[in-house]
Amino acid sequence: MPRLMVSVSNPLEDSRKWALYYIATLLFKSHFRLNHISLSKNILRSLKVATGTEMSLSQFPRSHRVGFLYYCGVIHFLEEDYIAAEEQLTAAYDLCHFKAKKNLQLILTYLIPTKLLTIAQIAVGALLARYPSLVRLFQPLCDAIRAGNLQAYNQALERGEEEFVKRRIYLTLERGQDIILRKPVPQSLPCRRF
């Protein structure tokens, strides 16, 4: 599908190419709902081959870029490529409109565990105050990491296990135990916009 859309010879302004990342995002969404995430990799390969260097993601509408970057970040997250996931999810978070609370919450659901593994800290506080469900999930984990309390971290993982498994972040958060065991974490972590 993406190859067919890119092969159109009309200028970008007048062509079907405008729908390229929007359609890719819809396909990602369908694959995620059906739990066939491996099919999403085919879309990424197809887009990479089809677009080449001729078309930049920045030429497309902001809403299409946010959705595409979010799903790419989640795919990298699930493949355990946390550096690429952090890059994609951070870009999606930065591009996302500040009033799109649900979208920001979805992005943060994967960005927080990614930051936990890549920079060994989770920023909470004012950032998560807008998202009570994320505070409920991540605040006990943050408190346990700050205190260096492995038992409290494991208890927080157990309490949120059903939700973490549903969101596919449980295994990543389980690796957060290594942070507590490896090194002491500073008492005050900065609360900032990623």
PDB file of C-alpha atoms in Angstrom:
ATOM      1  CA  MET A   1       0.000   0.000   0.000  1.00  0.00           C
ATOM      2  CA  PRO A   2       2.641   2.653   0.889  1.00  0.00           C
ATOM      3  CA  ARG A   3       4.635   1.830  -2.267  1.00  0.00           C
ATOM      4  CA  LEU A   4       1.551   2.413  -4.401  1.00  0.00           C
ATOM      5  CA  MET A   5       0.966   5.791  -2.783  1.00  0.00           C
ATOM      6  CA  VAL A   6       4.569   6.933  -3.200  1.00  0.00           C
ATOM      7  CA  SER A   7       4.768   5.872  -6.826  1.00  0.00           C
ATOM      8  CA  VAL A   8       2.303   8.599  -7.845  1.00  0.00           C
ATOM      9  CA  SER A   9       4.141  11.227  -9.905  1.00  0.00           C
ATOM     10  CA  ASN A  10       2.046  14.248  -8.888  1.00  0.00           C
ATOM     11  CA  PRO A  11       3.618  16.908  -6.666  1.00  0.00           C
ATOM     12  CA  LEU A  12       3.267  16.236  -2.954  1.00  0.00           C
ATOM     13  CA  GLU A  13       0.622  18.949  -2.493  1.00  0.00           C
ATOM     14  CA  ASP A  14      -1.748  17.345  -5.033  1.00  0.00           C
ATOM     15  CA  SER A  15      -1.088  13.662  -4.559  1.00  0.00           C
ATOM     16  CA  ARG A  16      -2.177  10.709  -2.501  1.00  0.00           C
ATOM     17  CA  LYS A  17       1.191  10.874  -0.774  1.00  0.00           C
ATOM     18  CA  TRP A  18      -0.396  13.111   1.861  1.00  0.00           C
ATOM     19  CA  ALA A  19      -2.147  10.078   3.292  1.00  0.00           C
ATOM     20  CA  LEU A  20       0.998   7.948   3.450  1.00  0.00           C
ATOM     21  CA  TYR A  21       1.744   8.246   7.176  1.00  0.00           C
ATOM     22  CA  TYR A  22      -1.917   8.489   8.101  1.00  0.00           C
ATOM     23  CA  ILE A  23      -2.649   5.148   6.407  1.00  0.00           C
ATOM     24  CA  ALA A  24       0.499   3.632   7.940  1.00  0.00           C
ATOM     25  CA  THR A  25      -0.704   4.753  11.382  1.00  0.00           C
ATOM     26  CA  LEU A  26      -4.122   3.185  10.785  1.00  0.00           C
ATOM     27  CA  LEU A  27      -2.445  -0.067   9.750  1.00  0.00           C
ATOM     28  CA  PHE A  28      -0.261   0.018  12.881  1.00  0.00           C
ATOM     29  CA  LYS A  29      -3.336   0.592  15.012  1.00  0.00           C
ATOM     30  CA  SER A  30      -5.115  -2.364  13.411  1.00  0.00           C
ATOM     31  CA  HIS A  31      -2.116  -4.646  13.851  1.00  0.00           C
ATOM     32  CA  PHE A  32      -1.745  -3.651  17.496  1.00  0.00           C
ATOM     33  CA  ARG A  33      -5.412  -4.294  18.211  1.00  0.00           C
ATOM     34  CA  LEU A  34      -5.181  -7.700  16.556  1.00  0.00           C
ATOM     35  CA  ASN A  35      -1.912  -8.358  18.421  1.00  0.00           C
ATOM     36  CA  HIS A  36      -0.019  -8.891  15.147  1.00  0.00           C
ATOM     37  CA  ILE A  37       2.721  -6.398  15.837  1.00  0.00           C
ATOM     38  CA  SER A  38       5.231  -8.270  13.695  1.00  0.00           C
ATOM     39  CA  LEU A  39       3.197  -7.233  10.624  1.00  0.00           C
ATOM     40  CA  SER A  40       3.963  -3.614  11.461  1.00  0.00           C
ATOM     41  CA  LYS A  41       7.615  -4.216  10.676  1.00  0.00           C
ATOM     42  CA  ASN A  42       6.603  -4.963   7.089  1.00  0.00           C
ATOM     43  CA  ILE A  43       4.979  -1.540   6.873  1.00  0.00           C
ATOM     44  CA  LEU A  44       8.146   0.118   8.180  1.00  0.00           C
ATOM     45  CA  ARG A  45      10.298  -1.736   5.648  1.00  0.00           C
ATOM     46  CA  SER A  46       7.917  -0.853   2.863  1.00  0.00           C
ATOM     47  CA  LEU A  47       7.918   2.821   3.859  1.00  0.00           C
ATOM     48  CA  LYS A  48      11.691   2.909   4.058  1.00  0.00           C
ATOM     49  CA  VAL A  49      12.068   1.440   0.579  1.00  0.00           C
ATOM     50  CA  ALA A  50       9.234   3.460  -0.930  1.00  0.00           C
ATOM     51  CA  THR A  51      10.028   6.887   0.464  1.00  0.00           C
ATOM     52  CA  GLY A  52      13.810   6.860   0.177  1.00  0.00           C
ATOM     53  CA  THR A  53      15.269  10.326   0.627  1.00  0.00           C
ATOM     54  CA  GLU A  54      12.741  12.132  -1.554  1.00  0.00           C
ATOM     55  CA  MET A  55      10.153  12.697   1.186  1.00  0.00           C
ATOM     56  CA  SER A  56      10.812  13.952   4.680  1.00  0.00           C
ATOM     57  CA  LEU A  57       8.492  13.170   7.565  1.00  0.00           C
ATOM     58  CA  SER A  58       8.514  16.871   8.450  1.00  0.00           C
ATOM     59  CA  GLN A  59       6.594  17.661   5.238  1.00  0.00           C
ATOM     60  CA  PHE A  60       3.503  15.864   6.524  1.00  0.00           C
ATOM     61  CA  PRO A  61       0.827  17.183   8.898  1.00  0.00           C
ATOM     62  CA  ARG A  62       1.753  17.206  12.567  1.00  0.00           C
ATOM     63  CA  SER A  63      -1.032  14.802  13.562  1.00  0.00           C
ATOM     64  CA  HIS A  64       0.201  12.198  11.073  1.00  0.00           C
ATOM     65  CA  ARG A  65       3.760  12.536  12.348  1.00  0.00           C
ATOM     66  CA  VAL A  66       2.749  12.129  16.011  1.00  0.00           C
ATOM     67  CA  GLY A  67       0.828   8.911  15.379  1.00  0.00           C
ATOM     68  CA  PHE A  68       3.524   7.460  13.160  1.00  0.00           C
ATOM     69  CA  LEU A  69       6.341   8.315  15.593  1.00  0.00           C
ATOM     70  CA  TYR A  70       4.342   6.901  18.510  1.00  0.00           C
ATOM     71  CA  TYR A  71       3.808   3.532  16.848  1.00  0.00           C
ATOM     72  CA  CYS A  72       7.420   3.399  15.632  1.00  0.00           C
ATOM     73  CA  GLY A  73       8.552   4.111  19.194  1.00  0.00           C
ATOM     74  CA  VAL A  74       6.323   1.376  20.597  1.00  0.00           C
ATOM     75  CA  ILE A  75       7.618  -1.095  18.003  1.00  0.00           C
ATOM     76  CA  HIS A  76      11.210  -0.281  18.992  1.00  0.00           C
ATOM     77  CA  PHE A  77      10.195  -0.536  22.657  1.00  0.00           C
ATOM     78  CA  LEU A  78       8.742  -4.005  22.146  1.00  0.00           C
ATOM     79  CA  GLU A  79      11.854  -5.051  20.232  1.00  0.00           C
ATOM     80  CA  GLU A  80      13.894  -3.867  23.240  1.00  0.00           C
ATOM     81  CA  ASP A  81      15.695  -1.196  21.216  1.00  0.00           C
ATOM     82  CA  TYR A  82      15.259   1.382  23.965  1.00  0.00           C
ATOM     83  CA  ILE A  83      17.537   4.059  22.503  1.00  0.00           C
ATOM     84  CA  ALA A  84      15.532   4.209  19.252  1.00  0.00           C
ATOM     85  CA  ALA A  85      12.279   3.948  21.221  1.00  0.00           C
ATOM     86  CA  GLU A  86      13.268   6.883  23.404  1.00  0.00           C
ATOM     87  CA  GLU A  87      14.132   8.964  20.341  1.00  0.00           C
ATOM     88  CA  GLN A  88      10.850   8.197  18.557  1.00  0.00           C
ATOM     89  CA  LEU A  89       8.634   8.557  21.640  1.00  0.00           C
ATOM     90  CA  THR A  90      10.304  11.796  22.703  1.00  0.00           C
ATOM     91  CA  ALA A  91       9.778  13.210  19.211  1.00  0.00           C
ATOM     92  CA  ALA A  92       6.111  12.162  19.333  1.00  0.00           C
ATOM     93  CA  TYR A  93       5.728  13.705  22.804  1.00  0.00           C
ATOM     94  CA  ASP A  94       7.302  16.981  21.698  1.00  0.00           C
ATOM     95  CA  LEU A  95       5.117  17.200  18.583  1.00  0.00           C
ATOM     96  CA  CYS A  96       1.878  16.235  20.330  1.00  0.00           C
ATOM     97  CA  HIS A  97      -0.546  19.066  21.049  1.00  0.00           C
ATOM     98  CA  PHE A  98      -0.653  19.916  24.762  1.00  0.00           C
ATOM     99  CA  LYS A  99      -4.459  19.558  24.856  1.00  0.00           C
ATOM    100  CA  ALA A 100      -4.366  16.001  23.487  1.00  0.00           C
ATOM    101  CA  LYS A 101      -4.298  14.464  26.962  1.00  0.00           C
ATOM    102  CA  LYS A 102      -5.133  10.930  25.870  1.00  0.00           C
ATOM    103  CA  ASN A 103      -2.389  10.900  23.241  1.00  0.00           C
ATOM    104  CA  LEU A 104       0.157  12.346  25.676  1.00  0.00           C
ATOM    105  CA  GLN A 105      -0.832   9.715  28.226  1.00  0.00           C
ATOM    106  CA  LEU A 106      -0.367   6.926  25.667  1.00  0.00           C
ATOM    107  CA  ILE A 107       3.066   8.250  24.740  1.00  0.00           C
ATOM    108  CA  LEU A 108       4.115   8.605  28.394  1.00  0.00           C
ATOM    109  CA  THR A 109       2.997   5.036  29.115  1.00  0.00           C
ATOM    110  CA  TYR A 110       5.946   3.834  27.027  1.00  0.00           C
ATOM    111  CA  LEU A 111       8.281   6.795  27.408  1.00  0.00           C
ATOM    112  CA  ILE A 112       8.477   6.535  31.202  1.00  0.00           C
ATOM    113  CA  PRO A 113       9.688   2.894  31.272  1.00  0.00           C
ATOM    114  CA  THR A 114      12.040   3.683  28.394  1.00  0.00           C
ATOM    115  CA  LYS A 115      13.574   6.589  30.313  1.00  0.00           C
ATOM    116  CA  LEU A 116      13.830   4.326  33.341  1.00  0.00           C
ATOM    117  CA  LEU A 117      16.106   1.965  31.442  1.00  0.00           C
ATOM    118  CA  THR A 118      18.060   4.474  29.354  1.00  0.00           C
ATOM    119  CA  ILE A 119      18.799   7.161  31.935  1.00  0.00           C
ATOM    120  CA  ALA A 120      17.920   5.233  35.116  1.00  0.00           C
ATOM    121  CA  GLN A 121      15.334   7.679  36.360  1.00  0.00           C
ATOM    122  CA  ILE A 122      11.675   8.488  36.081  1.00  0.00           C
ATOM    123  CA  ALA A 123      10.475  12.072  36.163  1.00  0.00           C
ATOM    124  CA  VAL A 124       7.252  12.410  38.105  1.00  0.00           C
ATOM    125  CA  GLY A 125       5.465  15.139  39.958  1.00  0.00           C
ATOM    126  CA  ALA A 126       4.002  18.015  38.008  1.00  0.00           C
ATOM    127  CA  LEU A 127       4.491  16.173  34.713  1.00  0.00           C
ATOM    128  CA  LEU A 128       2.228  13.292  35.698  1.00  0.00           C
ATOM    129  CA  ALA A 129      -0.184  15.370  37.785  1.00  0.00           C
ATOM    130  CA  ARG A 130      -2.407  15.738  34.695  1.00  0.00           C
ATOM    131  CA  TYR A 131      -2.651  11.939  34.370  1.00  0.00           C
ATOM    132  CA  PRO A 132      -4.026  10.318  37.546  1.00  0.00           C
ATOM    133  CA  SER A 133      -3.958   6.816  36.052  1.00  0.00           C
ATOM    134  CA  LEU A 134      -0.234   7.152  35.280  1.00  0.00           C
ATOM    135  CA  VAL A 135       0.438   8.538  38.765  1.00  0.00           C
ATOM    136  CA  ARG A 136      -1.348   5.517  40.228  1.00  0.00           C
ATOM    137  CA  LEU A 137       0.787   3.157  38.127  1.00  0.00           C
ATOM    138  CA  PHE A 138       4.201   4.793  38.244  1.00  0.00           C
ATOM    139  CA  GLN A 139       4.354   6.770  41.512  1.00  0.00           C
ATOM    140  CA  PRO A 140       4.893   3.694  43.752  1.00  0.00           C
ATOM    141  CA  LEU A 141       7.682   2.524  41.422  1.00  0.00           C
ATOM    142  CA  CYS A 142       9.323   5.957  41.511  1.00  0.00           C
ATOM    143  CA  ASP A 143       9.117   6.123  45.285  1.00  0.00           C
ATOM    144  CA  ALA A 144      10.678   2.661  45.603  1.00  0.00           C
ATOM    145  CA  ILE A 145      13.520   3.610  43.244  1.00  0.00           C
ATOM    146  CA  ARG A 146      14.204   6.832  45.148  1.00  0.00           C
ATOM    147  CA  ALA A 147      14.254   4.950  48.435  1.00  0.00           C
ATOM    148  CA  GLY A 148      16.315   2.113  46.968  1.00  0.00           C
ATOM    149  CA  ASN A 149      13.721  -0.305  48.327  1.00  0.00           C
ATOM    150  CA  LEU A 150      13.619  -3.450  46.184  1.00  0.00           C
ATOM    151  CA  GLN A 151      10.799  -4.997  48.206  1.00  0.00           C
ATOM    152  CA  ALA A 152       8.547  -1.953  47.730  1.00  0.00           C
ATOM    153  CA  TYR A 153       9.392  -1.959  44.007  1.00  0.00           C
ATOM    154  CA  ASN A 154       8.380  -5.613  43.685  1.00  0.00           C
ATOM    155  CA  GLN A 155       5.149  -4.963  45.596  1.00  0.00           C
ATOM    156  CA  ALA A 156       4.330  -2.032  43.299  1.00  0.00           C
ATOM    157  CA  LEU A 157       4.995  -4.272  40.287  1.00  0.00           C
ATOM    158  CA  GLU A 158       2.651  -6.919  41.691  1.00  0.00           C
ATOM    159  CA  ARG A 159      -0.116  -4.394  42.372  1.00  0.00           C
ATOM    160  CA  GLY A 160       0.028  -3.034  38.848  1.00  0.00           C
ATOM    161  CA  GLU A 161       0.887  -6.323  37.134  1.00  0.00           C
ATOM    162  CA  GLU A 162      -2.418  -6.718  35.301  1.00  0.00           C
ATOM    163  CA  GLU A 163      -2.273  -3.195  33.880  1.00  0.00           C
ATOM    164  CA  PHE A 164       1.445  -3.432  33.050  1.00  0.00           C
ATOM    165  CA  VAL A 165       0.959  -6.718  31.193  1.00  0.00           C
ATOM    166  CA  LYS A 166      -2.036  -5.309  29.315  1.00  0.00           C
ATOM    167  CA  ARG A 167       0.082  -2.348  28.185  1.00  0.00           C
ATOM    168  CA  ARG A 168       3.077  -4.601  27.392  1.00  0.00           C
ATOM    169  CA  ILE A 169       5.445  -2.808  29.765  1.00  0.00           C
ATOM    170  CA  TYR A 170       5.731  -5.332  32.582  1.00  0.00           C
ATOM    171  CA  LEU A 171       8.985  -6.975  31.460  1.00  0.00           C
ATOM    172  CA  THR A 172      10.641  -3.617  30.942  1.00  0.00           C
ATOM    173  CA  LEU A 173       9.597  -2.417  34.376  1.00  0.00           C
ATOM    174  CA  GLU A 174      10.818  -5.681  35.854  1.00  0.00           C
ATOM    175  CA  ARG A 175      14.277  -4.784  34.554  1.00  0.00           C
ATOM    176  CA  GLY A 176      14.049  -1.652  36.680  1.00  0.00           C
ATOM    177  CA  GLN A 177      15.012  -3.813  39.636  1.00  0.00           C
ATOM    178  CA  ASP A 178      18.557  -3.748  38.308  1.00  0.00           C
ATOM    179  CA  ILE A 179      18.662   0.020  38.807  1.00  0.00           C
ATOM    180  CA  ILE A 180      17.941  -0.355  42.499  1.00  0.00           C
ATOM    181  CA  LEU A 181      20.578  -3.063  42.827  1.00  0.00           C
ATOM    182  CA  ARG A 182      23.260  -1.368  40.698  1.00  0.00           C
ATOM    183  CA  LYS A 183      23.609   2.114  42.046  1.00  0.00           C
ATOM    184  CA  PRO A 184      22.072   4.591  44.426  1.00  0.00           C
ATOM    185  CA  VAL A 185      19.662   6.998  42.830  1.00  0.00           C
ATOM    186  CA  PRO A 186      19.770  10.698  43.828  1.00  0.00           C
ATOM    187  CA  GLN A 187      17.131  11.698  46.335  1.00  0.00           C
ATOM    188  CA  SER A 188      15.571  14.362  44.135  1.00  0.00           C
ATOM    189  CA  LEU A 189      14.903  13.618  40.520  1.00  0.00           C
ATOM    190  CA  PRO A 190      14.133  16.556  38.283  1.00  0.00           C
ATOM    191  CA  CYS A 191      10.599  16.900  37.078  1.00  0.00           C
ATOM    192  CA  ARG A 192      10.783  18.215  33.546  1.00  0.00           C
ATOM    193  CA  ARG A 193       9.108  17.882  30.231  1.00  0.00           C
ATOM    194  CA  PHE A 194      11.019  15.119  28.467  1.00  0.00           C
TER     195      PHE A 194
END
